[in-house]
Every structure is written in structure tokens, then in C-alpha cells.
XYZ file of N, CA and C in Angstrom:
447
model
N -12.373 -5.934 15.606
C -12.331 -4.600 15.075
C -10.988 -4.407 14.350
N -11.035 -3.810 13.186
C -9.816 -3.554 12.419
C -8.960 -2.520 13.134
N -7.652 -2.656 12.997
C -6.711 -1.750 13.646
C -6.347 -0.585 12.733
N -6.078 0.551 13.347
C -5.539 1.694 12.623
C -4.039 1.445 12.472
N -3.447 1.768 11.318
C -2.039 1.502 11.093
C -1.428 2.590 10.213
N -0.092 2.599 10.182
C 0.676 3.398 9.236
C 1.875 2.552 8.835
N 2.421 2.811 7.676
C 3.629 2.133 7.241
C 4.797 3.048 7.556
N 5.776 2.549 8.313
C 6.945 3.327 8.701
C 8.136 2.860 7.863
N 8.837 3.815 7.280
C 9.984 3.521 6.433
C 11.228 4.114 7.082
N 12.187 3.267 7.434
C 13.476 3.748 7.930
C 14.255 4.322 6.761
N 14.963 5.415 7.002
C 15.683 6.075 5.914
C 16.839 6.893 6.470
N 17.635 7.459 5.587
C 18.744 8.316 5.989
C 18.290 9.758 6.185
N 17.400 10.235 5.320
C 16.978 11.637 5.352
C 15.473 11.707 5.108
N 14.708 11.860 6.167
C 13.249 11.717 6.123
C 12.554 12.760 5.243
N 12.961 13.992 5.320
C 12.222 15.049 4.624
C 12.279 14.892 3.105
N 13.460 14.759 2.491
C 13.455 14.591 1.031
C 12.790 13.297 0.570
N 12.924 12.219 1.361
C 12.290 10.967 0.956
C 10.769 11.081 1.050
N 10.261 11.759 2.081
C 8.817 11.992 2.183
C 8.330 12.824 1.013
N 9.088 13.820 0.631
C 8.685 14.656 -0.512
C 8.656 13.840 -1.807
N 9.653 12.946 -1.989
C 9.651 12.078 -3.171
C 8.379 11.243 -3.207
N 8.069 10.552 -2.097
C 6.914 9.666 -2.082
C 5.595 10.427 -2.155
N 5.536 11.620 -1.584
C 4.323 12.439 -1.722
C 4.084 12.760 -3.191
N 5.140 13.133 -3.903
C 4.994 13.419 -5.336
C 4.684 12.150 -6.124
N 5.325 11.034 -5.763
C 5.103 9.775 -6.480
C 3.667 9.292 -6.343
N 3.088 9.427 -5.148
C 1.744 8.908 -4.870
C 0.655 9.961 -4.989
N 1.042 11.199 -5.229
C 0.110 12.335 -5.217
C -0.536 12.460 -3.839
N 0.272 12.266 -2.797
C -0.119 12.439 -1.408
C 0.309 13.830 -0.951
N -0.016 14.173 0.283
C 0.381 15.451 0.856
C 1.365 15.219 1.994
N 2.400 16.065 2.053
C 3.314 16.034 3.182
C 2.581 16.630 4.377
N 2.628 15.943 5.496
C 1.947 16.430 6.693
C 2.615 17.694 7.219
N 1.802 18.605 7.712
C 2.275 19.842 8.319
C 2.148 19.699 9.828
N 3.264 19.465 10.497
C 3.283 19.281 11.947
C 3.742 20.540 12.676
N 3.743 21.692 12.006
C 4.313 22.907 12.591
C 3.596 23.345 13.867
N 2.276 23.239 13.922
C 1.561 23.622 15.148
C 1.959 22.722 16.317
N 2.073 21.432 16.067
C 2.499 20.489 17.103
C 3.910 20.826 17.573
N 4.807 21.064 16.642
C 6.197 21.375 17.006
C 6.247 22.674 17.802
N 5.491 23.678 17.372
C 5.455 24.950 18.112
C 5.025 24.721 19.553
N 3.995 23.900 19.777
C 3.534 23.605 21.133
C 4.607 22.867 21.934
N 5.264 21.902 21.296
C 6.315 21.149 21.982
C 7.485 22.049 22.357
N 7.825 22.992 21.484
C 8.895 23.945 21.780
C 8.484 24.831 22.957
N 7.257 25.348 22.934
C 6.749 26.189 24.032
C 6.792 25.464 25.376
N 6.495 24.174 25.369
C 6.487 23.374 26.601
C 7.901 22.995 27.038
N 8.876 23.208 26.154
C 10.245 22.802 26.466
C 10.495 21.332 26.219
N 9.579 20.667 25.525
C 9.706 19.230 25.269
C 10.706 18.916 24.157
N 10.897 19.851 23.224
C 11.887 19.673 22.161
C 12.661 20.970 21.995
N 13.896 20.817 21.582
C 14.748 21.968 21.317
C 15.017 22.117 19.836
N 15.829 23.090 19.477
C 16.088 23.377 18.068
C 16.732 22.229 17.290
N 17.352 21.290 17.998
C 17.953 20.144 17.309
C 16.910 19.194 16.738
N 15.668 19.300 17.189
C 14.603 18.372 16.786
C 13.864 18.811 15.524
N 14.060 20.037 15.093
C 13.292 20.519 13.939
C 14.145 21.392 13.027
N 13.623 21.587 11.820
C 14.212 22.498 10.831
C 13.097 23.401 10.330
N 13.467 24.527 9.766
C 12.489 25.419 9.139
C 12.461 25.140 7.647
N 11.270 24.853 7.140
C 11.078 24.608 5.710
C 9.919 25.477 5.244
N 10.196 26.329 4.303
C 9.158 27.216 3.760
C 8.435 27.983 4.866
N 9.183 28.452 5.873
C 8.606 29.247 6.939
C 7.864 28.466 8.011
N 7.915 27.138 7.962
C 7.240 26.308 8.963
C 8.245 25.331 9.558
N 7.992 24.978 10.799
C 8.849 23.991 11.454
C 8.427 22.589 11.032
N 9.446 21.749 10.815
C 9.221 20.336 10.478
C 10.182 19.506 11.313
N 9.735 18.338 11.728
C 10.633 17.455 12.459
C 11.829 17.116 11.585
N 13.017 17.153 12.165
C 14.249 16.881 11.418
C 14.333 15.412 10.991
N 13.876 14.507 11.845
C 14.077 13.080 11.591
C 12.793 12.297 11.340
N 11.669 12.978 11.241
C 10.380 12.329 10.975
C 9.608 13.164 9.966
N 9.035 12.503 8.978
C 8.183 13.215 8.019
C 7.101 12.252 7.551
N 5.855 12.673 7.685
C 4.729 11.848 7.281
C 4.085 12.382 6.013
N 3.492 11.469 5.262
C 2.675 11.841 4.103
C 1.339 11.139 4.239
N 0.309 11.752 3.651
C -1.029 11.191 3.797
C -1.814 11.356 2.514
N -2.825 10.515 2.371
C -3.741 10.625 1.238
C -4.514 11.931 1.386
N -4.646 12.715 0.309
C -5.293 14.027 0.430
C -6.771 13.986 0.802
N -7.442 12.856 0.601
C -8.865 12.757 0.918
C -9.146 12.284 2.342
N -8.104 11.887 3.069
C -8.300 11.346 4.408
C -8.282 12.459 5.454
N -8.941 12.233 6.595
C -8.991 13.256 7.643
C -7.625 13.489 8.283
N -7.511 14.641 8.935
C -6.275 15.061 9.589
C -6.607 15.508 11.002
N -5.760 15.155 11.949
C -5.913 15.663 13.309
C -5.513 17.140 13.289
N -6.443 18.051 13.565
C -6.138 19.479 13.452
C -5.112 19.960 14.468
N -4.950 19.261 15.580
C -3.989 19.680 16.603
C -2.551 19.282 16.292
N -2.378 18.222 15.505
C -1.025 17.720 15.249
C -0.638 17.757 13.774
N -1.624 17.831 12.884
C -1.331 17.757 11.451
C -1.110 16.338 10.967
N -1.308 15.364 11.831
C -1.078 13.960 11.488
C -2.304 13.394 10.789
N -2.078 12.710 9.660
C -3.156 12.074 8.930
C -3.783 10.950 9.730
N -5.086 10.785 9.556
C -5.834 9.768 10.298
C -6.290 8.623 9.400
N -5.677 8.478 8.257
C -6.051 7.421 7.332
C -4.810 6.822 6.692
N -4.840 6.724 5.371
C -3.726 6.134 4.626
C -2.502 7.038 4.752
N -1.415 6.485 5.322
C -0.278 7.348 5.621
C 1.010 6.553 5.669
N 2.094 7.216 5.305
C 3.448 6.681 5.416
C 4.246 7.620 6.302
N 5.060 7.067 7.182
C 5.923 7.868 8.035
C 7.368 7.483 7.748
N 8.190 8.477 7.455
C 9.606 8.262 7.176
C 10.384 8.706 8.404
N 11.242 7.807 8.915
C 12.025 8.138 10.102
C 13.500 7.885 9.824
N 14.302 8.893 10.128
C 15.742 8.774 9.934
C 16.312 7.813 10.974
N 17.176 6.933 10.507
C 17.876 5.989 11.381
C 19.365 6.065 11.053
N 20.226 5.731 12.003
C 21.667 5.892 11.762
C 22.284 4.865 10.821
N 21.714 3.665 10.769
C 22.330 2.622 9.948
C 21.835 2.707 8.500
N 22.706 2.422 7.537
C 22.291 2.472 6.125
C 21.510 1.224 5.724
N 20.799 1.337 4.614
C 20.106 0.178 4.046
C 21.174 -0.806 3.574
N 21.009 -2.082 3.909
C 22.041 -3.061 3.579
C 21.575 -4.158 2.622
N 20.311 -4.516 2.672
C 19.834 -5.646 1.878
C 18.523 -5.290 1.190
N 18.060 -6.226 0.382
C 16.790 -6.057 -0.322
C 15.638 -5.895 0.675
N 14.694 -5.030 0.317
C 13.511 -4.837 1.157
C 12.737 -6.145 1.304
N 12.180 -6.385 2.475
C 11.265 -7.503 2.684
C 9.823 -7.059 2.499
N 9.603 -5.769 2.385
C 8.291 -5.174 2.195
C 8.475 -4.056 1.183
N 7.579 -3.973 0.208
C 7.682 -2.885 -0.762
C 6.303 -2.470 -1.238
N 6.228 -1.308 -1.846
C 4.976 -0.811 -2.409
C 4.859 -1.241 -3.858
N 3.655 -1.555 -4.287
C 3.322 -1.748 -5.695
C 2.424 -0.585 -6.090
N 2.810 0.165 -7.095
C 1.992 1.259 -7.610
C 1.218 0.726 -8.808
N -0.086 0.658 -8.701
C -0.940 0.096 -9.746
C -1.446 1.216 -10.649
N -0.820 1.354 -11.804
C -1.208 2.415 -12.736
C -1.820 1.856 -14.009
N -1.659 0.562 -14.266
C -2.191 -0.075 -15.465
C -1.197 -0.029 -16.607
N -1.329 -0.968 -17.532
C -0.371 -1.084 -18.636
C -0.261 0.186 -19.484
N -1.364 0.883 -19.687
C -1.345 2.069 -20.552
C -0.548 3.220 -19.944
N -0.474 3.279 -18.610
C 0.198 4.408 -17.949
C 1.540 4.052 -17.324
N 1.948 2.792 -17.465
C 3.180 2.367 -16.788
C 4.402 3.118 -17.299
N 4.568 3.220 -18.591
C 5.763 3.869 -19.155
C 5.848 5.343 -18.751
N 4.743 6.070 -18.849
C 4.763 7.488 -18.488
C 4.987 7.665 -16.983
N 4.456 6.752 -16.164
C 4.659 6.827 -14.719
C 6.116 6.556 -14.367
N 6.712 5.562 -15.000
C 8.129 5.260 -14.767
C 8.984 6.472 -15.141
N 8.671 7.104 -16.239
C 9.426 8.290 -16.666
C 9.257 9.429 -15.648
N 8.042 9.641 -15.160
C 7.791 10.692 -14.164
C 8.570 10.415 -12.883
N 8.538 9.160 -12.419
C 9.229 8.802 -11.184
C 10.746 8.902 -11.339
N 11.247 8.565 -12.510
C 12.674 8.731 -12.785
C 13.043 10.213 -12.697
N 12.174 11.074 -13.203
C 12.398 12.514 -13.099
C 12.395 13.022 -11.672
N 11.712 12.315 -10.772
C 11.677 12.685 -9.357
C 12.880 12.150 -8.585
N 13.689 11.293 -9.222
C 14.872 10.766 -8.550
C 14.926 9.264 -8.397
N 13.907 8.544 -8.862
C 13.920 7.083 -8.790
C 14.800 6.522 -9.910
N 15.196 5.271 -9.777
C 15.949 4.594 -10.831
C 15.254 3.284 -11.190
N 15.388 2.902 -12.452
C 14.832 1.636 -12.922
C 15.842 0.533 -12.606
N 15.370 -0.514 -11.939
C 16.219 -1.653 -11.616
C 16.027 -2.805 -12.589
N 14.765 -3.032 -13.019
C 14.499 -4.168 -13.902
C 13.125 -4.028 -14.537
N 13.007 -4.570 -15.726
C 11.709 -4.768 -16.381
C 11.382 -6.239 -16.187
N 10.261 -6.521 -15.561
C 9.937 -7.897 -15.172
C 8.711 -8.376 -15.939
N 8.816 -9.581 -16.487
C 7.706 -10.222 -17.184
C 7.728 -11.690 -16.774
N 7.074 -11.973 -15.662
C 7.067 -13.346 -15.145
C 5.812 -13.605 -14.338
N 5.454 -14.867 -14.225
C 4.284 -15.303 -13.446
C 3.031 -14.513 -13.799
N 2.883 -14.165 -15.065
C 1.694 -13.459 -15.513
C 1.676 -11.978 -15.179
N 2.789 -11.443 -14.726
C 2.852 -10.030 -14.344
C 3.924 -9.317 -15.161
N 3.568 -8.143 -15.642
C 4.549 -7.256 -16.284
C 4.623 -6.007 -15.427
N 5.829 -5.712 -14.944
C 6.003 -4.507 -14.144
C 7.440 -4.024 -14.218
N 7.638 -2.813 -13.746
C 8.972 -2.234 -13.668
C 9.355 -2.147 -12.199
N 10.497 -2.746 -11.857
C 11.014 -2.635 -10.502
C 11.928 -1.416 -10.463
N 11.666 -0.545 -9.494
C 12.409 0.701 -9.375
C 12.961 0.828 -7.964
N 13.815 1.832 -7.755
C 14.319 2.175 -6.427
C 14.096 3.665 -6.204
N 13.664 4.008 -4.993
C 13.493 5.425 -4.658
C 14.879 6.055 -4.460
N 14.973 7.338 -4.174
C 16.281 7.983 -4.066
C 17.215 7.395 -3.006
N 16.690 6.630 -2.045
C 17.542 5.982 -1.048
C 17.733 4.494 -1.306
N 17.252 3.995 -2.454
C 17.466 2.605 -2.807
C 16.392 1.641 -2.393
N 15.281 2.113 -1.841
C 14.160 1.232 -1.463
C 13.409 0.797 -2.714
N 13.266 -0.510 -2.886
C 12.632 -1.040 -4.083
C 11.114 -0.875 -4.043
N 10.538 -0.687 -5.237
C 9.088 -0.679 -5.407
C 8.793 -1.060 -6.843
N 7.556 -1.472 -7.102
C 7.153 -1.891 -8.449
C 6.089 -0.979 -8.997
N 6.152 -0.760 -10.302
C 5.123 -0.015 -11.017
C 4.457 -1.000 -11.964
N 3.153 -1.258 -11.719
C 2.409 -2.240 -12.510
C 1.376 -1.557 -13.342
């Protein structure tokens, strides 16, 4: 049986990085406010664990994004399908990623997509034309590499 999974990305600041990737992928930022409210009521988390964003509580060090067509757990706001979770960690990024995302937009849309992502805070690292592939290698606002093909 296939396993359920999510991709977890270590980062310095989970909320802005989740917002960047939600905009980049046209995903939705998960709304965990009901879960956080319940955890606060139970005394399981205190004010140090969350921030208020647009009138809703969000975890300070965790932020998930999900594909808009996938189901959501109504009790937690957590996506039950294609999802990325960003978690703040104390150590900075030091080396090249061993895992990265490839955004497949096609040759006709690559330039406009690169421009859109640059407007969201990404930077272009290289234009690559090798091994039969043409793509743009970029970095997200925290320096995590990804390719636009």
C-alpha cells in the first residue's frame, strides 16, 4: 500500500516562506486556527507558540500549504493530499540542497513564470542548458534552490 507523505522544509521563518511557496505553486496556506484555539483551551500551547495573522491564529514555527483541490481535515485545517510543511529551525542553511522542487511550466511559460517568481522574492541563480534540458535555477527568499522548466 502506498504511504501518505508530506515534504518538510527546514527554514528560518516558516510563515513568509509558506506564503511565497503558496503563491509560487498556486497552493493554499493551511488555516490551523481552529486546532490552535483547541490547543490553547486545553492548555497544551501558550502564546509563544502562535501569532495572529489576519485575525486568525497561526503556528509561529510551522506553516503548511496544500493543493487547493485536495481534501482537508476539518478539525485541524491540515491538507490530506499534496502538501508542503515549513518548519523553523535554529540553524541556517549552509550548503546546496540535496532535494529540490522542479516547477514544470513548459518552454512557452518559463520566462513569464521566472519573472513572476522574481517578483515574489525569488532570485535567478543560473540559466541551464545541458543534458537535453533547458531550465532556470532559482532560489526562494531563504536561498533554497529550485528549477523552473
